[in-house]
Tab-separated table of C-alpha atoms in Angstrom:
chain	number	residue	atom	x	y	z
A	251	UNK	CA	-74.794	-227.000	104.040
A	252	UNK	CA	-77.563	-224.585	102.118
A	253	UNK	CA	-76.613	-221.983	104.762
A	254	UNK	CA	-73.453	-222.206	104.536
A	255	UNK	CA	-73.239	-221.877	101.163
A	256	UNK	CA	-75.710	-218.871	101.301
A	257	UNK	CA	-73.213	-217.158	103.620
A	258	UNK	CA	-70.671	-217.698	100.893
A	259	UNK	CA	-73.099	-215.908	98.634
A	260	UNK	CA	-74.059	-213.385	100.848
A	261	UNK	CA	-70.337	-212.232	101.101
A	262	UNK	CA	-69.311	-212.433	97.570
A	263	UNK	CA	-72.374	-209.992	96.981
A	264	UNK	CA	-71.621	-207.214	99.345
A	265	UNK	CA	-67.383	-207.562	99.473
A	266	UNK	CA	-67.187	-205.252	96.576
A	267	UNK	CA	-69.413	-202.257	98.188
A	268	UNK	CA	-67.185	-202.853	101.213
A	269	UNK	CA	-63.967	-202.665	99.792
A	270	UNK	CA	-65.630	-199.310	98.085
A	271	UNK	CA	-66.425	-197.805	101.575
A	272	UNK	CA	-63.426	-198.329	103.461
A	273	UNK	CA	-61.493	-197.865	100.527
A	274	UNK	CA	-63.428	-194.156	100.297
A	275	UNK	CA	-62.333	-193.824	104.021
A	276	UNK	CA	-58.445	-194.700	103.423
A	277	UNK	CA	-58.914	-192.126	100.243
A	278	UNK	CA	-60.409	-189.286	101.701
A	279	UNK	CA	-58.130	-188.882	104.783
A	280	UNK	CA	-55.009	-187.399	102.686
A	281	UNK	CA	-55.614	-183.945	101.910
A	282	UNK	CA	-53.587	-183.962	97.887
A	283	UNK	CA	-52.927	-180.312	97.216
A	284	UNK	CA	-51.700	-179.117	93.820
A	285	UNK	CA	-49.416	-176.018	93.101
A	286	UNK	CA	-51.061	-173.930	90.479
A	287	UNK	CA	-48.309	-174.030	87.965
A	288	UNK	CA	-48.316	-177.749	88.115
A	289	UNK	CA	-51.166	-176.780	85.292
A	290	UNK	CA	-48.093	-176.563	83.146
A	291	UNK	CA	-48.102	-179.730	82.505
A	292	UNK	CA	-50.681	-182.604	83.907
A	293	UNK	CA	-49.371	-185.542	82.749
A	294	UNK	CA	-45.948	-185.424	85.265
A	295	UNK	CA	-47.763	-184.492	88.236
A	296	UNK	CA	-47.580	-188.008	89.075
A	297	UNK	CA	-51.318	-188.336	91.395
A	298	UNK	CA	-50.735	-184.757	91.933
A	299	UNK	CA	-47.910	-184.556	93.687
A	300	UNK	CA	-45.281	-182.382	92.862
A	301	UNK	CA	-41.589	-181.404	93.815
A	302	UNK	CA	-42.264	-178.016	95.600
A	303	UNK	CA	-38.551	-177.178	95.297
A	304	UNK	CA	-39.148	-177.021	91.677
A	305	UNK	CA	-41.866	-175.660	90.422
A	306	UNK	CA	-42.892	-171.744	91.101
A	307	UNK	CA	-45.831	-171.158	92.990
A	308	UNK	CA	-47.108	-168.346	91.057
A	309	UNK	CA	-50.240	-168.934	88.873
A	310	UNK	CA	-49.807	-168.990	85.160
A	311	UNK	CA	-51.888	-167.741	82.901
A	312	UNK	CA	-52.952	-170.300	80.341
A	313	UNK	CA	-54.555	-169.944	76.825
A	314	UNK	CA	-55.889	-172.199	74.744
A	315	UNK	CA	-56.379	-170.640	71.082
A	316	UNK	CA	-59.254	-171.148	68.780
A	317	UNK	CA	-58.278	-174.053	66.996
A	318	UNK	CA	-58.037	-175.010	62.705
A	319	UNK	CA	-57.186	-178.117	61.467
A	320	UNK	CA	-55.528	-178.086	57.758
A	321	UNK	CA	-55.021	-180.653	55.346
A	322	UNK	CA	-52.796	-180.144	52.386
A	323	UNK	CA	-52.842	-182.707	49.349
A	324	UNK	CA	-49.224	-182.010	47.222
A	325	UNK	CA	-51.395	-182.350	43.644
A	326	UNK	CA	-53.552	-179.249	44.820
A	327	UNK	CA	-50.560	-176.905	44.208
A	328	UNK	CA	-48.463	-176.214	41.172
A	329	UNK	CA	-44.757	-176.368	43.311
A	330	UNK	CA	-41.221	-175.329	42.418
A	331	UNK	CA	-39.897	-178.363	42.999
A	332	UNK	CA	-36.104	-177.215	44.120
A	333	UNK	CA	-32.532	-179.306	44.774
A	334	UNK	CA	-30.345	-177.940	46.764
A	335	UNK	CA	-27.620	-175.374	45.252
A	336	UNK	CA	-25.312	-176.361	47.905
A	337	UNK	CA	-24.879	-179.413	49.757
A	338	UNK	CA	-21.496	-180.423	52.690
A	339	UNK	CA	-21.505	-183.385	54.091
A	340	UNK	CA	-19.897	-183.397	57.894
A	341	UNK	CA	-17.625	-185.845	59.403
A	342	UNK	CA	-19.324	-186.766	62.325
A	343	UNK	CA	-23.246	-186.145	63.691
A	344	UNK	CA	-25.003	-182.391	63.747
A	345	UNK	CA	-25.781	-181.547	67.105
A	346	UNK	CA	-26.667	-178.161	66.310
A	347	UNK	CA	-26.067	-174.598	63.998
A	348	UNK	CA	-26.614	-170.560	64.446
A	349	UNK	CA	-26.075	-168.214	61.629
A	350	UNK	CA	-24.746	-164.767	61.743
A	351	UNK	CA	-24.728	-163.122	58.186
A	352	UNK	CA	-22.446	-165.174	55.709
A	353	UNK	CA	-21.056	-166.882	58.841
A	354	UNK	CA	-22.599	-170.971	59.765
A	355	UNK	CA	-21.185	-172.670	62.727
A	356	UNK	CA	-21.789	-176.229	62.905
A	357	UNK	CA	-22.120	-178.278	66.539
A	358	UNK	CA	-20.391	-181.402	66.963
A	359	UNK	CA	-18.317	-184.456	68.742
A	360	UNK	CA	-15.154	-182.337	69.772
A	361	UNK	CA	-15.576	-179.829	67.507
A	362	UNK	CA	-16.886	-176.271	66.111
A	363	UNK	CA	-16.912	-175.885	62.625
A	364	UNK	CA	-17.093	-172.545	61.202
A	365	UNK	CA	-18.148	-171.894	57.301
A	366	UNK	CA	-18.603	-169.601	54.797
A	367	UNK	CA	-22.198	-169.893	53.898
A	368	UNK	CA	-21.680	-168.072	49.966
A	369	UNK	CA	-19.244	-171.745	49.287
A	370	UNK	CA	-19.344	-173.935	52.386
A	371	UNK	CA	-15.907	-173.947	52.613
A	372	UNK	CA	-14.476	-174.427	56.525
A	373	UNK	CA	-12.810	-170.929	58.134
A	374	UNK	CA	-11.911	-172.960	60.720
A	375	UNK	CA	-12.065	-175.567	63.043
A	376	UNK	CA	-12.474	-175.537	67.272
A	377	UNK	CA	-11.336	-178.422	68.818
A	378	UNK	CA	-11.895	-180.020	72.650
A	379	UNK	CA	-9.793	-182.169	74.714
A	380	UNK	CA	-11.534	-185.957	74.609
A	381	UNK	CA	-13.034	-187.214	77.932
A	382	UNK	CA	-13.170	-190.237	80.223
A	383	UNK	CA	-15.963	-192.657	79.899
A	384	UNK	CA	-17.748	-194.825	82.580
A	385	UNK	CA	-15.741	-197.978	81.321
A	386	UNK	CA	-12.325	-195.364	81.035
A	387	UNK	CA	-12.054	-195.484	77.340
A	388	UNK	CA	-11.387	-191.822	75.799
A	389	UNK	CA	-13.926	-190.358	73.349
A	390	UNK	CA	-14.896	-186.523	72.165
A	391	UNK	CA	-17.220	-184.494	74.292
A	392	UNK	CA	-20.537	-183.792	72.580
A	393	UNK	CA	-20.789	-180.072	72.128
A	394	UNK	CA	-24.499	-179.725	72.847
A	395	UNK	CA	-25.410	-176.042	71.385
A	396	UNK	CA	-23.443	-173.424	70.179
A	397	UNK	CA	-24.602	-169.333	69.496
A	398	UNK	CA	-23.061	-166.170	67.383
A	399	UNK	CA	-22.643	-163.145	69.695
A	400	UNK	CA	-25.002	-159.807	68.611
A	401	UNK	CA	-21.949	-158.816	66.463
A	402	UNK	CA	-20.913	-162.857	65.551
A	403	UNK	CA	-17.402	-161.739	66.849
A	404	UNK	CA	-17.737	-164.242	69.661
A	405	UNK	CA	-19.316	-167.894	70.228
A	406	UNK	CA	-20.968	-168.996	73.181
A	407	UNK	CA	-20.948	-173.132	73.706
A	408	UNK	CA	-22.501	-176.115	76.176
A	409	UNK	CA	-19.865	-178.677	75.842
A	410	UNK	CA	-20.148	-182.485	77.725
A	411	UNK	CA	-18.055	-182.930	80.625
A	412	UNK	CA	-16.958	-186.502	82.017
A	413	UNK	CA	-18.970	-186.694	84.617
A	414	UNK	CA	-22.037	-186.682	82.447
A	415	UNK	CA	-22.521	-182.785	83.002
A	416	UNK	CA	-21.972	-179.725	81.309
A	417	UNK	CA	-19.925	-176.588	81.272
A	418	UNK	CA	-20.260	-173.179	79.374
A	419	UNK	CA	-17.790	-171.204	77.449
A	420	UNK	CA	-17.116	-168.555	74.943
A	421	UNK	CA	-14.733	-168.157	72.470
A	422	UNK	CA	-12.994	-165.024	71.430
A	423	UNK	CA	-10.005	-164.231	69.725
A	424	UNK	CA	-9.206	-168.058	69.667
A	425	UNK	CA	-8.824	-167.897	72.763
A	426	UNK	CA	-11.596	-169.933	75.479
A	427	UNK	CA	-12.851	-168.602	78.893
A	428	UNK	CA	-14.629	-171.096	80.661
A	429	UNK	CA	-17.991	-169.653	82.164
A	430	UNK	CA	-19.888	-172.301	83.773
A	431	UNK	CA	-17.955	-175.181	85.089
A	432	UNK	CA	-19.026	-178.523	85.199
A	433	UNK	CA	-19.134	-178.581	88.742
A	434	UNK	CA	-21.929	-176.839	88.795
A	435	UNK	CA	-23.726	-179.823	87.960
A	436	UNK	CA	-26.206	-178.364	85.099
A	437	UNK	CA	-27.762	-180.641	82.070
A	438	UNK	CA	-27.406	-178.276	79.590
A	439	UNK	CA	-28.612	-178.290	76.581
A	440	UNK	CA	-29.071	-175.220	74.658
A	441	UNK	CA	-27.674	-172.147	74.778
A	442	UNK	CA	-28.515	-168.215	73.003
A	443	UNK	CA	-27.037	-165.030	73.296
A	444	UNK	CA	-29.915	-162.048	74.500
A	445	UNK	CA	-27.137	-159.577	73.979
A	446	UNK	CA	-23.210	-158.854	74.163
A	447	UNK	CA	-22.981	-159.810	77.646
A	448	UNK	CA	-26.415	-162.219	78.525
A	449	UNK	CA	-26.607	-165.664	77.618
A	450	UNK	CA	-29.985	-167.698	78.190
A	451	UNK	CA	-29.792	-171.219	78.968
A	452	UNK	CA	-32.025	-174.595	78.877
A	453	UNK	CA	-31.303	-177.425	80.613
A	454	UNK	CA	-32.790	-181.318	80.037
A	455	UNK	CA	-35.371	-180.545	82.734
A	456	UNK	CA	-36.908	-177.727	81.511
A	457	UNK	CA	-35.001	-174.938	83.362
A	458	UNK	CA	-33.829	-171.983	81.980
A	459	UNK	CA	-31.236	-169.940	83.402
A	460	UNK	CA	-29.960	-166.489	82.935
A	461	UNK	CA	-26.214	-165.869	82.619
A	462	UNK	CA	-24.847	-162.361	82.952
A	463	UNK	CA	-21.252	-161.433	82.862
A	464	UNK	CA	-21.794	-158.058	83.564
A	465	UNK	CA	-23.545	-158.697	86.519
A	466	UNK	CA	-21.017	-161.257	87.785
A	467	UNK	CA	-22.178	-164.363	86.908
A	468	UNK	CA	-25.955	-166.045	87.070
A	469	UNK	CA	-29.047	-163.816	87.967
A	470	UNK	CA	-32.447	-166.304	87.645
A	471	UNK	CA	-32.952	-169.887	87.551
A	472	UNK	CA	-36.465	-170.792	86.829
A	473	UNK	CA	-38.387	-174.298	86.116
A	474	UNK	CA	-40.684	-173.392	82.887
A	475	UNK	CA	-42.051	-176.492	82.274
A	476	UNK	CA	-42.511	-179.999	84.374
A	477	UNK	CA	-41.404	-182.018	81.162
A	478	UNK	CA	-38.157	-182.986	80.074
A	479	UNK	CA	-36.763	-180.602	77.232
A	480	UNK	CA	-36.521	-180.702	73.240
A	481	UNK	CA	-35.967	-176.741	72.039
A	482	UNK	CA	-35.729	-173.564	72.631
A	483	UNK	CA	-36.263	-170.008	70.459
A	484	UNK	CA	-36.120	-166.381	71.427
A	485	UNK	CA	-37.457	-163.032	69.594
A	486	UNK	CA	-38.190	-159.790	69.754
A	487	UNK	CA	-38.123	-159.943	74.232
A	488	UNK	CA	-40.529	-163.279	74.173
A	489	UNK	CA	-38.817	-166.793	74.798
A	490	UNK	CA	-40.358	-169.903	73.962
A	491	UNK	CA	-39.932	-173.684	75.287
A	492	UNK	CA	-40.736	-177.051	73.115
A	493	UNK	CA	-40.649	-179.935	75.693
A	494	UNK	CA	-42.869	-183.626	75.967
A	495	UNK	CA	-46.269	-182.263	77.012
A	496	UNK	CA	-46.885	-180.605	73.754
A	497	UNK	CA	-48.080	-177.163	75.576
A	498	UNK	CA	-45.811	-174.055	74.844
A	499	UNK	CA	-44.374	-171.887	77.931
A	500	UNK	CA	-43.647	-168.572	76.660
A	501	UNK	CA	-41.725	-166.213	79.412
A	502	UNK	CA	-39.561	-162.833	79.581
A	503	UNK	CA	-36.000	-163.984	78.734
A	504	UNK	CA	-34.645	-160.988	81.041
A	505	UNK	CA	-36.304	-162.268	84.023
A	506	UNK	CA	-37.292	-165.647	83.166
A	507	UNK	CA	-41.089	-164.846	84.632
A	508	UNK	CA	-43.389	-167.216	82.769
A	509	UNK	CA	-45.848	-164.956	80.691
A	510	UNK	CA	-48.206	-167.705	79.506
A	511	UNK	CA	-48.940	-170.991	78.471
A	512	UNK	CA	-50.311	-171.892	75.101
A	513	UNK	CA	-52.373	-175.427	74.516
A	514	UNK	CA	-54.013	-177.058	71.935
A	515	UNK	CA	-51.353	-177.216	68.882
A	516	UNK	CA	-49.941	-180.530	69.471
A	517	UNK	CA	-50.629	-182.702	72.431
A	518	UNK	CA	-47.264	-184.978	72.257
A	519	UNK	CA	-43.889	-183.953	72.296
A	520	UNK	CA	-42.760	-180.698	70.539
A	521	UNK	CA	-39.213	-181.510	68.881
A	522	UNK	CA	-38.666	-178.151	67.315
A	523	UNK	CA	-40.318	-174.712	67.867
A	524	UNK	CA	-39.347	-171.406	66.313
A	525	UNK	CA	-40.814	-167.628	67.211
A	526	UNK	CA	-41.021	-164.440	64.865
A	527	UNK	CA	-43.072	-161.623	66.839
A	528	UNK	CA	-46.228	-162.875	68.014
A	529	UNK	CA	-46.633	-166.163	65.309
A	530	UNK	CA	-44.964	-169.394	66.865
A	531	UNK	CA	-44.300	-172.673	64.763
A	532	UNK	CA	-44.287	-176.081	66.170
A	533	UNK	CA	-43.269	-179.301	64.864
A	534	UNK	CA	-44.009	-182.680	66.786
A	535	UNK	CA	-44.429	-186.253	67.789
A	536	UNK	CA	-48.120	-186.162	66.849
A	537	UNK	CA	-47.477	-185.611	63.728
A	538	UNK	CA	-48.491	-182.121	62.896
A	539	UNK	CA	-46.774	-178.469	62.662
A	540	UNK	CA	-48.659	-176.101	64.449
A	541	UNK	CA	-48.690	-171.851	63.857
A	542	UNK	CA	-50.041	-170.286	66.846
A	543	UNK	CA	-50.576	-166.415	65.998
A	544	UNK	CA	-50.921	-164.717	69.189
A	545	UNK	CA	-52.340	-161.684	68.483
A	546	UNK	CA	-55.304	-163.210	67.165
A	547	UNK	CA	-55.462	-166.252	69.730
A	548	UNK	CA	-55.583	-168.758	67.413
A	549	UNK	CA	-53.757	-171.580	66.200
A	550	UNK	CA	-53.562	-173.629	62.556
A	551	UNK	CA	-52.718	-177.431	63.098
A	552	UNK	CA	-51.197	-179.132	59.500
A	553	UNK	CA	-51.381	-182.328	59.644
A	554	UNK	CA	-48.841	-184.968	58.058
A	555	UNK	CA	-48.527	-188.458	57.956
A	556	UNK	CA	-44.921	-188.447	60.313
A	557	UNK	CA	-43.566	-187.320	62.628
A	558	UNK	CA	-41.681	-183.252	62.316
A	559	UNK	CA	-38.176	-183.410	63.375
A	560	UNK	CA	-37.570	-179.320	61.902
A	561	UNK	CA	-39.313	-176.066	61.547
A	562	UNK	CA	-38.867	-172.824	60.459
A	563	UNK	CA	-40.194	-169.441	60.219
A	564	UNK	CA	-38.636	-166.536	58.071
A	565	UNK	CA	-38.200	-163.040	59.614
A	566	UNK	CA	-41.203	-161.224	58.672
A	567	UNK	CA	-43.288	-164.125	59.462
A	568	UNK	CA	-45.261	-164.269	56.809
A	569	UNK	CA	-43.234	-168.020	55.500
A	570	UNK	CA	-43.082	-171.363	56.983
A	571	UNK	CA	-40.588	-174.169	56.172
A	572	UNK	CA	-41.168	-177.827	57.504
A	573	UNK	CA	-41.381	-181.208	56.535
A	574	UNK	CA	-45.430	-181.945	55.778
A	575	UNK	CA	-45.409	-185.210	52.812
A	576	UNK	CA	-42.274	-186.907	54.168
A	577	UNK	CA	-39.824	-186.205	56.770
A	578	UNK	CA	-36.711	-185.571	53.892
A	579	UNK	CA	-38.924	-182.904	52.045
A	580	UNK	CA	-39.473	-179.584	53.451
A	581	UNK	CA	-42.127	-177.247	51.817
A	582	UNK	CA	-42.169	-173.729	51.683
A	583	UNK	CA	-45.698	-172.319	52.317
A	584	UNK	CA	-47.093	-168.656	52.546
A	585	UNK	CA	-48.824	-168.071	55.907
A	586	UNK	CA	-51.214	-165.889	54.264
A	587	UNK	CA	-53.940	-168.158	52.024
A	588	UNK	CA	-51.537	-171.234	53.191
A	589	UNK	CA	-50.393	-171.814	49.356
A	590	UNK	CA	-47.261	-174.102	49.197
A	591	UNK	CA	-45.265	-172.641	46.635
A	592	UNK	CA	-41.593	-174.948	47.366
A	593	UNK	CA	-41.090	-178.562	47.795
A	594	UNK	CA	-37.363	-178.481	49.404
A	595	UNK	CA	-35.979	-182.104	47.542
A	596	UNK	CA	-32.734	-183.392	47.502
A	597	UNK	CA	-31.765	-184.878	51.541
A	598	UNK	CA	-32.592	-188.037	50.847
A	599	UNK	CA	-32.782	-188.292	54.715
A	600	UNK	CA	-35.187	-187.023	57.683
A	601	UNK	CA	-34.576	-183.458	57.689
A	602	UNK	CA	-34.132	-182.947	61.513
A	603	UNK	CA	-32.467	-178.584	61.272
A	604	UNK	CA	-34.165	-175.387	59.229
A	605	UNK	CA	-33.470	-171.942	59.118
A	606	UNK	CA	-34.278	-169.274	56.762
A	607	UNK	CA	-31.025	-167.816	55.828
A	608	UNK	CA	-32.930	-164.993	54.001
A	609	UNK	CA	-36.477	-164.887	52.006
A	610	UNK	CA	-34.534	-166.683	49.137
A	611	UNK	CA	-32.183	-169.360	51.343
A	612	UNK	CA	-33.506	-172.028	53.319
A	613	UNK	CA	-30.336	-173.976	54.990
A	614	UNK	CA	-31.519	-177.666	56.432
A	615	UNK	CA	-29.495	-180.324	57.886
A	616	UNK	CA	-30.185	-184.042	58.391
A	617	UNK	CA	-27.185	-185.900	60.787
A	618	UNK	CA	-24.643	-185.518	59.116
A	619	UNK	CA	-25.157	-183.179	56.014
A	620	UNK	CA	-25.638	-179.251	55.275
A	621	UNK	CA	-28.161	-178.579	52.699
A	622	UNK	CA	-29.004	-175.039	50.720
A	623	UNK	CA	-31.903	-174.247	49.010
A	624	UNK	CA	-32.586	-171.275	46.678
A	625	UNK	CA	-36.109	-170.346	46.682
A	626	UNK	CA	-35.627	-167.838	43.518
């Protein structure tokens, strides 16, 4: 009986080493290999292994800037505290905006709105047929994003199809041409004219496509990012892509080659990113906004106690809008020094759109209201 039960010892003491060895063995005999733009994003690699058909094989070039974290307290700054000098509330949810001079179009459930942003009274109203559900029932297609051409005599559109996809179109003259259908099987979700005739698109999965009527039709398709999408901003030849891994893919709109990829802002989701030159602003799940100034390779993380929904940065740069002591106050704060010198009061809800209109307008939206601010 003692040697039996000194077997029973003997193997509960050496199982574990092994388990190790042959499980070492099993291990070792599968070569993993990783695609060097799988760096994009580590966390959906998934053990390494990644969709080949997707993802570019070229290696990207990645840069992770010197990093500064800021705290602002509210009672260290004497702030205009401003109410907005305009406010319109919308009948159903925002699903997005673009601006072209006095000009605001407004994204929604079967419908463009177009306003005049001196009174926010309605020029006029686009409409879409209503589609088939799953269960049959008829309800509006969600018109996903929506863009002024160069001269804002035209408007480019994603609009929901039945089938759960998306199509493209453009608007001129009243009348609506139908670029993209929704055959084509695309989920769309963001869309920005480059010029007169080249639209850049983002789908869900991080894709961005060029579209060029004068050439006929599309010219690139290329995966930017391994991480489902949240935004999208363009500037001065430079695009930018906010998705879930909280890294920032910036790439050549005109050829959709990835230029670089910028870490160390935020490390969850991005919801909102905007780009002036070579300064980029970030807004995200991890609480913090994020300035990355690219020139300088170096990147200012603000901290707040939420979540940031909205960002914006005005033309020159030089002035940051976004939500920092609660998500339905924006602040306005000067980039140089980083002195807040507007508290943006008034939504009452999360602010989840901004834009500078000008240096003296900030325009914000929550889900179903328009807000102005005058910063004079």
């Amino acid at each position: 009986m003692k040697g039996l039960l000194r077997l029973v010892m003997a193997i509960c003491r050496y199982f574990p080493l092994l388990i190790l060895i042959v499980g070492c063995d099993d291990w070792g005999s599968e070569k993993i290999t990783v695609e060097p733009e799988a760096l994009v994003d580590k966390a959906r690699v998934d053990k390494a292994r990644v969709d080949k058909a997707r993802v570019d094989k070229t290696r990207v070039d990645e840069r992770s800037p010197e990093l500064t974290r800021v705290r602002l307290a509210v009672e260290n700054y004497n702030l205009k505290r401003q109410q907005p000098v305009s406010r319109l509330l919308v009948s159903s949810d925002i699903l997005d905006i673009a601006l072209s001079g006095e000009s605001l179009l407004v994204a929604s459930h079967g419908f463009i709105d177009e306003y005049d942003l001196s009174n926010l009274e309605r020029i006029r109203r686009l409409t879409f047929k209503p589609i088939t559900n799953h269960y049959g029932d008829l309800r509006d297609p969600r018109v996903y994003s929506v863009d002024f051409s160069p001269g804002g005599n035209e408007i480019a559109f994603v609009l929901e199809t039945a089938d759960g996809n998306t199509e493209v179109g453009v608007i001129s003259d009243g009348q609506k041409t139908r670029l993209i259908s929704g055959e084509s099987k695309l989920a769309l979700r963001k869309i920005r004219y480059i010029d007169a005739t080249k639209l850049l698109l983002a789908t869900l999965e991080s894709e961005v496509l060029l579209y060029d009527r004068s050439a006929g039709g599309q010219v690139y398709k290329r995966q930017q990012s391994l991480s489902s999408f949240s935004d999208l901003a363009m500037d001065a030849g430079r695009a930018v892509i906010a998705d879930e891994s909280g890294t920032v893919p910036v790439f050549d709109p005109n050829s959709g080659e990835t230029l670089f990829v910028i870490r160390g802002g935020n490390f969850d989701r991005i919801y909102d990113i905007d780009i002036r030159g070579s300064t980029i602003l970030t807004g995200g799940k991890d609480r913090s906004a994020s300035v990355y100034t690219l020139d300088r390779n170096a990147v200012r993380k603000f901290d707040a106690g939420h979540q940031i929904y909205a960002v914006a940065l005005n033309q020159k740069a030089d002035r940051a809008a976004f939500p920092l002591f609660n998500n339905a106050e924006a602040i306005v704060m000067n980039l140089d020094g980083e002195k807040i010198t507007h508290s943006l009061d008034g939504a009452g809800k999360s602010l989840n759109m901004l834009t500078f209109v000008s240096d003296k307008r900030v325009l914000g939206a929550t889900y179903n209201e328009i807000l102005i601010w005058s910063l004079e």
